[in-house]
Amino acid sequence: MPDYIYKKIADLLRKDILSGKYGSEDIMPSENTLAEEYSTSRVTIRKSFAILAEEGLIKPRHGKGYIVQHPSHTTFELEFSDLETGDARHYHKITIVEPDGDVAVALKDRTKYVVMTRSTIIRNGKAVTCDEKYIPYRRGEPVVEKEINYVEFPDMFAERFPPVSMWVRLEVATSAAPRDVARLLGYAEGQTLMVVRRYIYSGNAECVGYTKRWVGMDYGPIVAKSGYMVNGRL
Amino acid sequence: MPDYIYKKIADLLRKDILSGKYGSEDIMPSENTLAEEYSTSRVTIRKSFAILAEEGLIKPRHGKGYIVQHPSHTTFELEFSDLETGDARHYHKITIVEPDGDVAVALKDRTKYVVMTRSTIIRNGKAVTCDEKYIPYRRGEPVVEKEINYVEFPDMFAERFPPVSMWVRLEVATSAAPRDVARLLGYAEGQTLMVVRRYIYSGNAECVGYTKRWVGMDYGPIVAKSGYMVNGRL
DNA sequence: AAGTGGTCTAGACCACTTC
DNA sequence: AAGTGGTCTAGACCACTTT
């Protein structure tokens, strides 16, 4: 829609890269050359190049020029949130337990007690995941009401930590379902299921939360995407 | 090291956001205000804001101002490549087969024959994954030598498609291991294993390749990361 | 020495939002 | 009408790379 100069030029240059006119390791025309060619200022050309650089198509080299770099497709973007659109969540259990096994390892035995929340995601009337959340227990805090209201993790910790200083490690693996989980999802005990684990770390590298999602066969795969987009479309 | 003005100001503003001085939904001081405050030009302030916007900490609103946005940690970055450092790859089989089952679905029955390559990744003397690759067969092309030499997918297709116009869909799920796979990885037939599938699409949305990785228990989890980085460190 | 990208300035006009 | 971000210009000086 907009006839912005920098955008137009970026589109033209991108096309030249995608079409193969400029191949990998080639050096693009210089900023000054293009500024003159398109009768515009150098700043505008820089803005066009900044777009392509952001997209990973070129890489600037001081004193040399912009070098064409075709992407290698080894980095993927994965979307994963607690709330999936159209799904319902059922809460089954909220208890205070002593951490053991992977929970103790994840939270590094920092606290004697953790709040454990167990819930399932219901899709088409069937439980497709079994989610467990473990949060260090703090004496004197009202537990049940709080935990049940917060579904998204960042909110959960908003009052304890500045949310922006947290980060999450996500793991996907398989594991044998324990009795409770198997029953909720309708499988035999010991059935191998996909498990998504999340470790929530605070800014000072402390693990302040741990979640485990047992994924049923009906849930579908975990999906990630990679590659080069044009106009927001792959 | 560098005492660039725009970087310094970006650091100061970031600190103010992380410390909570500016909370979510707050409006940052205007470009003109900050330009005067720091005795610099508006363009330089814009550059500082551009950094924070790129990091996802603020969002510009035309006519209003820059609005603080604390990240929600639902997007993860996943690294996945054929070559893992320190691992060896053994090739077991290269055949030309008629696609059926998931292979036929993935490649949409576009070709009568596909080249199937089966290999395993060896770690500490043990097969930890079983990888299968399916590529549409083109009559008259030298198959075996080519396929065995190319391990990374982008290279594999470099001569057929401009690599930059490709993208990859990655799926993680579980599935029962067939006989051949189970034998190679040392499990019983039918054992549930984690499976990573990749669909390689060309620019015109055609699926031009399909890979399946059966992941053994010793391989470790698929890992992704999310969160806010400062100075390249989480 | 010449050319490149990297930073920075001091203006200008426009589109959008709020009062 | 006033303030905001969005675009754009025509210069300037610097650091780096190549010749």
Coordinates of C-alpha atoms (C1' of nucleotides) in Angstrom, one line a residue:
Chain A
M1 CA 0.0 0.0 0.0
P2 CA 2.5 2.6 1.0
D3 CA 4.9 3.8 -1.6
Y4 CA 7.8 4.2 0.8
I5 CA 11.1 4.5 -1.0
Y6 CA 13.1 2.3 1.4
K7 CA 10.5 -0.4 1.2
K8 CA 10.3 -0.3 -2.6
I9 CA 14.0 -0.6 -2.9
A10 CA 14.2 -3.4 -0.3
D11 CA 11.6 -5.3 -2.4
L12 CA 13.6 -4.8 -5.6
L13 CA 16.9 -5.9 -3.9
R14 CA 15.2 -8.9 -2.2
K15 CA 13.8 -10.0 -5.6
D16 CA 17.3 -9.8 -7.1
I17 CA 18.6 -12.1 -4.3
L18 CA 15.7 -14.6 -4.4
S19 CA 15.9 -14.8 -8.2
G20 CA 19.6 -15.6 -8.0
K21 CA 20.9 -12.5 -9.6
Y22 CA 22.9 -12.1 -6.5
G23 CA 24.1 -15.4 -5.2
S24 CA 25.6 -16.5 -1.9
E25 CA 28.8 -14.7 -0.9
D26 CA 28.2 -12.0 -3.6
I27 CA 28.7 -8.4 -2.7
M28 CA 25.8 -6.1 -3.2
P29 CA 26.2 -2.7 -4.9
S30 CA 27.4 -0.1 -2.4
E31 CA 25.1 2.3 -0.6
N32 CA 26.5 5.3 -2.5
T33 CA 26.0 3.5 -5.8
L34 CA 22.4 2.6 -5.1
A35 CA 21.7 6.1 -3.6
E36 CA 22.7 7.6 -6.9
E37 CA 21.0 4.9 -9.0
Y38 CA 17.7 5.4 -7.3
S39 CA 18.1 9.2 -6.8
T40 CA 17.7 9.0 -3.1
S41 CA 19.8 9.6 0.0
R42 CA 22.3 7.1 1.5
V43 CA 20.2 6.9 4.7
T44 CA 17.3 5.6 2.8
I45 CA 19.4 2.9 1.1
R46 CA 20.7 2.0 4.5
K47 CA 17.2 1.5 5.7
S48 CA 16.5 -0.9 2.8
F49 CA 19.6 -2.9 3.6
A50 CA 18.7 -3.0 7.3
I51 CA 15.5 -4.8 6.3
L52 CA 17.3 -7.4 4.3
A53 CA 19.9 -7.8 7.0
E54 CA 17.2 -8.3 9.5
E55 CA 15.7 -11.0 7.3
G56 CA 19.0 -12.7 7.2
L57 CA 19.5 -12.3 3.5
I58 CA 22.6 -10.1 3.7
K59 CA 25.4 -9.4 6.2
P60 CA 27.2 -6.1 6.3
R61 CA 31.0 -6.1 6.3
H62 CA 32.7 -2.9 7.4
G63 CA 34.9 -1.5 4.7
K64 CA 33.8 -4.2 2.2
G65 CA 30.1 -4.2 1.5
Y66 CA 26.9 -6.1 2.1
I67 CA 27.4 -9.8 1.5
V68 CA 24.6 -12.1 0.3
Q69 CA 23.9 -15.0 2.8
H70 CA 21.3 -17.6 1.9
P71 CA 19.7 -19.1 5.0
S72 CA 20.5 -22.6 6.1
H73 CA 17.2 -23.7 7.7
T74 CA 18.5 -25.0 11.0
T75 CA 16.8 -22.5 13.3
F76 CA 13.1 -23.0 13.9
E77 CA 10.5 -20.9 15.6
L78 CA 8.2 -22.8 18.0
E79 CA 5.0 -21.5 19.5
F80 CA 4.0 -23.0 22.8
S81 CA 1.6 -21.6 25.3
D82 CA -0.6 -22.9 28.1
L83 CA -3.8 -21.7 26.5
E84 CA -4.7 -23.2 23.2
T85 CA -7.6 -21.6 21.4
G86 CA -10.8 -23.6 21.5
D87 CA -9.6 -25.9 24.3
A88 CA -10.9 -26.1 27.8
R89 CA -8.9 -26.8 30.9
H90 CA -10.0 -29.0 33.8
Y91 CA -8.3 -28.7 37.2
H92 CA -7.9 -32.0 39.0
K93 CA -5.6 -31.4 42.0
I94 CA -3.7 -28.8 43.9
T95 CA -1.4 -30.1 46.6
I96 CA 1.7 -29.2 48.5
V97 CA 4.3 -31.9 48.2
E98 CA 7.9 -32.5 48.9
P99 CA 9.8 -32.4 45.6
D100 CA 11.4 -35.7 44.4
G101 CA 12.7 -37.1 41.2
D102 CA 12.8 -34.7 38.2
V103 CA 11.0 -32.1 40.2
A104 CA 13.7 -32.0 42.8
V105 CA 16.4 -31.9 40.1
A106 CA 14.7 -29.1 38.3
L107 CA 14.2 -27.0 41.3
K108 CA 17.6 -28.0 42.7
D109 CA 16.2 -28.9 46.2
R110 CA 15.9 -25.2 46.9
T111 CA 12.7 -25.5 48.8
K112 CA 11.3 -28.2 51.1
Y113 CA 7.8 -27.9 49.6
V114 CA 6.4 -27.2 46.2
V115 CA 2.8 -26.4 45.1
M116 CA 1.8 -29.0 42.5
T117 CA -1.1 -28.2 40.2
R118 CA -2.5 -30.9 37.9
S119 CA -4.9 -30.1 35.1
T120 CA -5.9 -31.5 31.7
I121 CA -6.7 -29.9 28.4
I122 CA -10.0 -31.1 27.0
R123 CA -10.6 -31.2 23.3
N124 CA -13.7 -32.6 21.8
G125 CA -14.7 -34.0 25.2
K126 CA -11.5 -35.9 25.6
A127 CA -8.4 -35.2 27.7
V128 CA -5.5 -34.7 25.3
T129 CA -2.8 -33.5 27.7
C130 CA -2.0 -33.8 31.4
D131 CA -0.3 -30.7 32.7
E132 CA 1.7 -30.5 36.0
K133 CA 3.1 -27.3 37.4
Y134 CA 5.5 -27.1 40.3
I135 CA 6.2 -23.9 42.1
P136 CA 8.2 -23.4 45.2
Y137 CA 5.9 -23.0 48.2
R138 CA 6.1 -19.9 50.3
R139 CA 4.8 -20.2 53.8
G140 CA 2.0 -17.8 54.6
E141 CA 0.9 -17.3 51.0
P142 CA -2.7 -18.0 50.0
V143 CA -2.1 -20.9 47.6
V144 CA -5.1 -22.4 46.0
E145 CA -7.0 -19.4 44.9
K146 CA -3.9 -17.9 43.4
E147 CA -2.6 -20.8 41.5
I148 CA -5.9 -21.7 40.0
N149 CA -6.5 -18.2 38.6
Y150 CA -3.1 -17.9 36.9
V151 CA -2.8 -20.1 33.8
E152 CA 0.0 -18.4 31.9
F153 CA 3.3 -18.6 33.7
P154 CA 4.5 -15.0 33.4
D155 CA 1.5 -13.8 35.2
M156 CA 2.0 -16.4 37.8
F157 CA 5.3 -15.0 38.8
A158 CA 4.6 -11.4 38.1
E159 CA 4.4 -10.5 41.7
R160 CA 7.5 -12.4 42.7
F161 CA 9.9 -11.4 40.0
P162 CA 10.0 -8.7 37.3
P163 CA 8.6 -10.7 34.5
V164 CA 10.9 -9.4 31.9
S165 CA 14.0 -10.9 33.6
M166 CA 12.7 -14.4 33.2
W167 CA 13.4 -16.9 30.5
V168 CA 12.2 -20.4 29.7
R169 CA 14.0 -23.6 28.7
L170 CA 11.7 -26.0 26.8
E171 CA 12.4 -29.7 26.3
V172 CA 10.6 -32.3 24.3
A173 CA 11.2 -36.0 25.1
T174 CA 9.4 -39.3 25.8
S175 CA 8.7 -40.9 29.1
A176 CA 6.6 -43.7 30.6
A177 CA 3.3 -42.4 32.0
P178 CA 2.8 -43.0 35.7
R179 CA -0.5 -44.4 37.0
D180 CA -2.4 -41.1 37.6
V181 CA -1.4 -39.6 34.3
A182 CA -2.2 -42.7 32.3
R183 CA -5.7 -42.9 33.9
L184 CA -6.5 -39.3 33.1
L185 CA -5.5 -39.7 29.5
G186 CA -6.9 -43.2 29.0
Y187 CA -3.8 -45.2 28.5
A188 CA -2.2 -48.1 30.2
E189 CA 0.2 -47.4 33.0
G190 CA 3.8 -47.3 31.6
Q191 CA 2.7 -46.2 28.1
T192 CA 5.4 -44.1 26.5
L193 CA 4.1 -40.6 25.9
M194 CA 5.6 -37.4 24.7
V195 CA 6.5 -35.0 27.4
V196 CA 7.1 -31.2 27.1
R197 CA 9.0 -29.8 30.1
R198 CA 9.5 -26.1 30.8
Y199 CA 12.0 -24.7 33.3
I200 CA 11.3 -21.1 34.2
Y201 CA 14.4 -19.3 35.3
S202 CA 14.7 -15.9 36.9
G203 CA 17.3 -13.4 35.8
N204 CA 19.9 -14.7 38.3
A205 CA 19.7 -18.2 36.8
E206 CA 17.5 -19.7 39.5
C207 CA 14.9 -22.2 38.5
V208 CA 11.7 -20.7 39.9
G209 CA 9.2 -23.0 38.2
Y210 CA 8.8 -26.3 36.5
T211 CA 6.1 -27.6 34.2
K212 CA 5.5 -31.0 32.7
R213 CA 3.0 -31.7 29.9
W214 CA 2.1 -35.2 29.1
V215 CA 0.9 -35.2 25.5
G216 CA -1.7 -37.7 24.4
M217 CA -1.8 -39.2 20.9
D218 CA -4.8 -37.1 20.0
Y219 CA -3.1 -33.8 20.8
G220 CA -1.2 -33.6 17.5
P221 CA 2.5 -32.9 17.0
I222 CA 4.6 -30.0 18.4
V223 CA 5.2 -27.8 15.4
A224 CA 7.9 -25.4 14.5
K225 CA 8.7 -23.5 11.3
S226 CA 11.8 -22.3 9.6
G227 CA 12.6 -20.6 6.4
Y228 CA 12.3 -17.4 4.5
M229 CA 9.2 -15.3 4.5
V230 CA 8.1 -12.7 2.0
N231 CA 5.4 -10.3 3.0
G232 CA 4.7 -12.3 6.1
R233 CA 3.9 -15.4 4.1
L234 CA 6.2 -18.4 3.8
Chain B
M1 CA 33.7 -1.2 24.1
P2 CA 32.3 1.4 21.8
D3 CA 30.9 4.5 23.4
Y4 CA 28.2 4.9 20.7
I5 CA 25.5 7.3 21.8
Y6 CA 22.5 5.3 20.6
K7 CA 23.8 2.2 22.3
K8 CA 24.4 3.9 25.6
I9 CA 20.9 5.4 25.6
A10 CA 19.4 2.1 24.7
D11 CA 21.2 0.5 27.6
L12 CA 19.9 3.2 30.0
L13 CA 16.3 2.9 28.7
R14 CA 16.4 -0.9 28.9
K15 CA 17.6 -0.8 32.4
D16 CA 14.7 1.5 33.3
I17 CA 12.3 -1.0 31.8
L18 CA 13.9 -4.1 33.4
S19 CA 14.0 -2.4 36.8
G20 CA 10.3 -1.7 36.6
K21 CA 10.6 2.1 36.4
Y22 CA 8.6 1.8 33.2
G23 CA 6.0 -1.0 33.6
S24 CA 3.9 -2.8 31.0
E25 CA 1.6 -0.5 29.0
D26 CA 3.5 2.6 30.1
I27 CA 4.4 5.2 27.5
M28 CA 8.1 6.0 27.2
P29 CA 9.3 9.6 27.0
S30 CA 9.0 11.0 23.5
E31 CA 11.8 11.1 21.0
N32 CA 12.0 14.9 21.1
T33 CA 12.1 14.9 24.9
L34 CA 14.9 12.4 25.1
A35 CA 16.8 14.1 22.3
E36 CA 16.8 17.3 24.3
E37 CA 17.5 15.5 27.6
Y38 CA 20.6 13.7 26.2
S39 CA 21.6 16.6 24.0
T40 CA 21.5 14.5 20.8
S41 CA 19.5 14.3 17.6
R42 CA 16.1 12.7 17.2
V43 CA 17.5 10.2 14.7
T44 CA 19.9 8.9 17.4
I45 CA 17.1 8.4 19.9
R46 CA 15.1 6.6 17.2
K47 CA 18.0 4.2 16.8
S48 CA 18.0 3.5 20.5
F49 CA 14.2 2.9 20.4
A50 CA 14.6 0.7 17.4
I51 CA 16.9 -1.6 19.4
L52 CA 14.4 -2.0 22.2
A53 CA 11.6 -2.5 19.8
E54 CA 13.6 -5.3 18.1
E55 CA 14.1 -6.9 21.5
G56 CA 10.3 -6.8 22.0
L57 CA 10.5 -4.5 25.0
I58 CA 8.5 -1.6 23.4
K59 CA 6.1 -1.1 20.6
P60 CA 5.8 2.2 18.7
R61 CA 2.3 3.7 18.3
H62 CA 1.9 6.3 15.6
G63 CA 0.8 9.6 17.2
K64 CA 1.0 8.2 20.7
G65 CA 4.4 7.1 21.7
Y66 CA 6.5 4.0 22.5
I67 CA 4.5 1.6 24.7
V68 CA 6.3 -0.8 27.1
Q69 CA 5.5 -4.5 26.4
H70 CA 6.9 -7.1 28.7
P71 CA 7.5 -10.4 26.8
S72 CA 5.2 -13.4 27.4
H73 CA 7.6 -16.3 26.7
T74 CA 5.4 -18.3 24.3
T75 CA 7.8 -18.2 21.3
F76 CA 10.9 -20.5 21.4
E77 CA 13.9 -20.8 19.3
L78 CA 14.8 -24.3 18.3
E79 CA 18.1 -25.5 16.8
F80 CA 17.9 -28.6 14.8
S81 CA 20.4 -29.8 12.1
D82 CA 21.4 -33.1 10.6
L83 CA 24.9 -32.8 11.8
E84 CA 25.4 -32.7 15.5
T85 CA 28.9 -32.0 16.7
G86 CA 30.8 -35.0 17.9
D87 CA 28.5 -37.6 16.4
A88 CA 29.2 -40.0 13.6
R89 CA 26.7 -41.0 10.9
H90 CA 26.4 -44.5 9.5
Y91 CA 24.6 -45.1 6.3
H92 CA 22.6 -48.3 6.1
K93 CA 20.5 -48.3 3.0
I94 CA 19.7 -46.3 -0.2
T95 CA 16.8 -47.5 -2.2
I96 CA 14.2 -46.4 -4.7
V97 CA 10.7 -47.1 -3.4
E98 CA 7.1 -46.3 -4.2
P99 CA 5.9 -43.9 -1.6
D100 CA 3.2 -45.1 0.8
G101 CA 1.7 -44.1 4.1
D102 CA 3.0 -40.9 5.6
V103 CA 5.6 -40.6 2.8
A104 CA 2.9 -40.5 0.2
V105 CA 0.9 -38.0 2.2
A106 CA 3.9 -35.8 2.7
L107 CA 4.9 -35.8 -0.9
K108 CA 1.3 -35.6 -2.1
D109 CA 1.7 -38.5 -4.5
R110 CA 3.5 -36.2 -6.8
T111 CA 6.0 -38.8 -7.9
K112 CA 5.8 -42.5 -8.6
Y113 CA 9.2 -43.2 -7.0
V114 CA 11.2 -41.6 -4.2
V115 CA 14.8 -42.1 -3.1
M116 CA 14.9 -43.3 0.5
T117 CA 18.1 -43.0 2.5
R118 CA 18.4 -44.6 5.9
S119 CA 21.2 -43.7 8.3
T120 CA 21.9 -43.7 12.0
I121 CA 23.7 -41.3 14.3
I122 CA 26.3 -43.0 16.4
R123 CA 27.1 -41.6 19.8
N124 CA 29.5 -43.4 22.2
G125 CA 29.3 -46.5 20.0
K126 CA 25.5 -46.6 20.1
A127 CA 22.9 -45.8 17.6
V128 CA 20.8 -43.0 19.1
T129 CA 18.7 -42.0 16.1
C130 CA 17.5 -43.5 12.9
D131 CA 17.1 -41.0 10.1
E132 CA 15.1 -41.5 7.0
K133 CA 15.1 -39.2 4.0
Y134 CA 12.7 -39.2 1.1
I135 CA 13.3 -37.3 -2.1
P136 CA 11.3 -37.5 -5.3
Y137 CA 13.2 -39.5 -7.8
R138 CA 14.1 -38.1 -11.1
R139 CA 14.8 -40.5 -13.9
G140 CA 18.3 -40.3 -15.3
E141 CA 19.9 -38.6 -12.3
P142 CA 22.8 -40.2 -10.6
V143 CA 21.3 -41.1 -7.3
V144 CA 23.5 -42.9 -4.8
E145 CA 26.6 -40.9 -5.0
K146 CA 24.7 -37.6 -4.8
E147 CA 22.5 -38.5 -1.8
I148 CA 25.2 -40.0 0.2
N149 CA 27.4 -36.9 -0.1
Y150 CA 24.8 -34.4 0.9
V151 CA 23.9 -34.5 4.5
E152 CA 22.4 -31.0 5.1
F153 CA 19.2 -30.6 3.3
P154 CA 19.7 -27.2 1.8
D155 CA 22.7 -28.3 -0.1
M156 CA 20.8 -31.4 -1.2
F157 CA 18.4 -29.3 -3.2
A158 CA 20.7 -26.5 -4.1
E159 CA 20.8 -27.5 -7.8
R160 CA 17.1 -28.1 -8.1
F161 CA 15.8 -25.0 -6.4
P162 CA 17.1 -21.7 -5.3
P163 CA 17.8 -22.5 -1.7
V164 CA 16.6 -19.3 -0.3
S165 CA 13.1 -19.9 -1.5
M166 CA 12.7 -23.0 0.6
W167 CA 11.3 -23.4 4.0
V168 CA 10.9 -26.2 6.5
R169 CA 8.1 -27.4 8.7
L170 CA 9.2 -29.4 11.7
E171 CA 7.0 -31.7 13.8
V172 CA 7.7 -33.6 17.0
A173 CA 5.5 -36.4 17.9
T174 CA 5.5 -40.1 19.0
S175 CA 5.0 -43.2 17.0
A176 CA 5.4 -46.9 17.2
A177 CA 8.8 -48.0 15.8
P178 CA 8.6 -50.5 12.8
R179 CA 10.7 -53.6 12.8
D180 CA 13.8 -52.2 10.9
V181 CA 14.0 -49.1 13.0
A182 CA 13.5 -50.9 16.3
R183 CA 16.3 -53.3 15.4
L184 CA 18.7 -50.6 14.5
L185 CA 18.1 -48.7 17.8
G186 CA 17.9 -51.8 20.0
Y187 CA 14.3 -51.7 21.0
A188 CA 11.4 -54.1 20.7
E189 CA 9.2 -53.7 17.6
G190 CA 6.3 -51.4 18.3
Q191 CA 8.1 -49.5 21.0
T192 CA 6.8 -45.9 21.2
L193 CA 9.6 -43.5 20.2
M194 CA 9.9 -39.8 19.6
V195 CA 9.8 -38.8 15.9
V196 CA 10.9 -35.6 14.4
R197 CA 9.6 -35.0 10.9
R198 CA 10.6 -32.3 8.5
Y199 CA 8.8 -31.3 5.4
I200 CA 10.9 -29.2 3.0
Y201 CA 8.8 -26.9 0.8
S202 CA 9.8 -25.0 -2.2
G203 CA 8.7 -21.4 -2.7
N204 CA 5.6 -22.5 -4.6
A205 CA 4.4 -24.5 -1.6
E206 CA 5.4 -27.9 -3.1
C207 CA 6.8 -30.5 -0.7
V208 CA 10.1 -31.4 -2.3
G209 CA 11.5 -33.5 0.6
Y210 CA 10.6 -35.3 3.7
T211 CA 12.7 -36.6 6.6
K212 CA 11.9 -38.7 9.6
R213 CA 14.1 -39.0 12.6
W214 CA 13.4 -41.8 15.1
V215 CA 14.9 -40.6 18.4
G216 CA 16.2 -43.2 20.8
M217 CA 16.1 -42.7 24.6
D218 CA 19.8 -42.0 24.8
Y219 CA 19.6 -39.1 22.4
G220 CA 18.3 -36.6 24.9
P221 CA 15.5 -34.1 24.6
I222 CA 14.8 -31.7 21.8
V223 CA 15.6 -28.3 23.4
A224 CA 14.3 -24.8 22.7
K225 CA 14.8 -21.5 24.5
S226 CA 12.8 -18.4 25.0
G227 CA 13.1 -15.3 27.0
Y228 CA 14.9 -12.0 27.2
M229 CA 18.6 -11.6 26.5
V230 CA 20.9 -8.9 27.7
N231 CA 24.2 -8.6 25.9
G232 CA 23.7 -11.9 24.1
R233 CA 23.3 -13.7 27.4
L234 CA 20.1 -15.0 28.9
Chain C
dA1 C1' 44.5 6.9 -1.6
dA2 C1' 40.0 5.5 -2.6
dG3 C1' 35.9 3.2 -1.4
dT4 C1' 33.1 0.9 2.0
dG5 C1' 29.9 0.7 5.9
dG6 C1' 29.0 2.9 10.8
dT7 C1' 27.7 6.9 13.3
dC8 C1' 25.6 11.4 13.8
dT9 C1' 23.5 16.0 12.9
dA10 C1' 19.9 19.6 12.0
dG11 C1' 16.7 20.3 9.7
dA12 C1' 11.9 19.2 6.8
dC13 C1' 7.3 17.4 5.8
dC14 C1' 3.7 13.9 6.7
dA15 C1' 0.1 11.0 9.2
dC16 C1' -1.9 9.9 13.4
dT17 C1' -3.7 10.8 18.2
dT18 C1' -5.3 13.7 21.7
dC19 C1' -7.2 17.8 23.7
Chain D
dA1 C1' -3.7 23.1 17.6
dA2 C1' -0.2 20.6 19.7
dG3 C1' 2.4 16.6 20.2
dT4 C1' 3.6 12.1 18.6
dG5 C1' 6.0 8.7 15.7
dG6 C1' 7.3 7.8 10.3
dT7 C1' 9.8 9.2 6.4
dC8 C1' 13.5 11.6 4.0
dT9 C1' 17.4 14.7 2.9
dA10 C1' 22.2 16.5 2.4
dG11 C1' 25.6 16.9 4.4
dA12 C1' 29.7 15.4 8.0
dC13 C1' 33.4 12.6 10.2
dC14 C1' 35.1 8.0 11.5
dA15 C1' 36.9 3.0 11.1
dC16 C1' 37.8 -0.5 8.2
dT17 C1' 39.3 -2.9 3.7
dT18 C1' 41.4 -3.0 -0.6
dT19 C1' 44.5 -1.3 -4.1

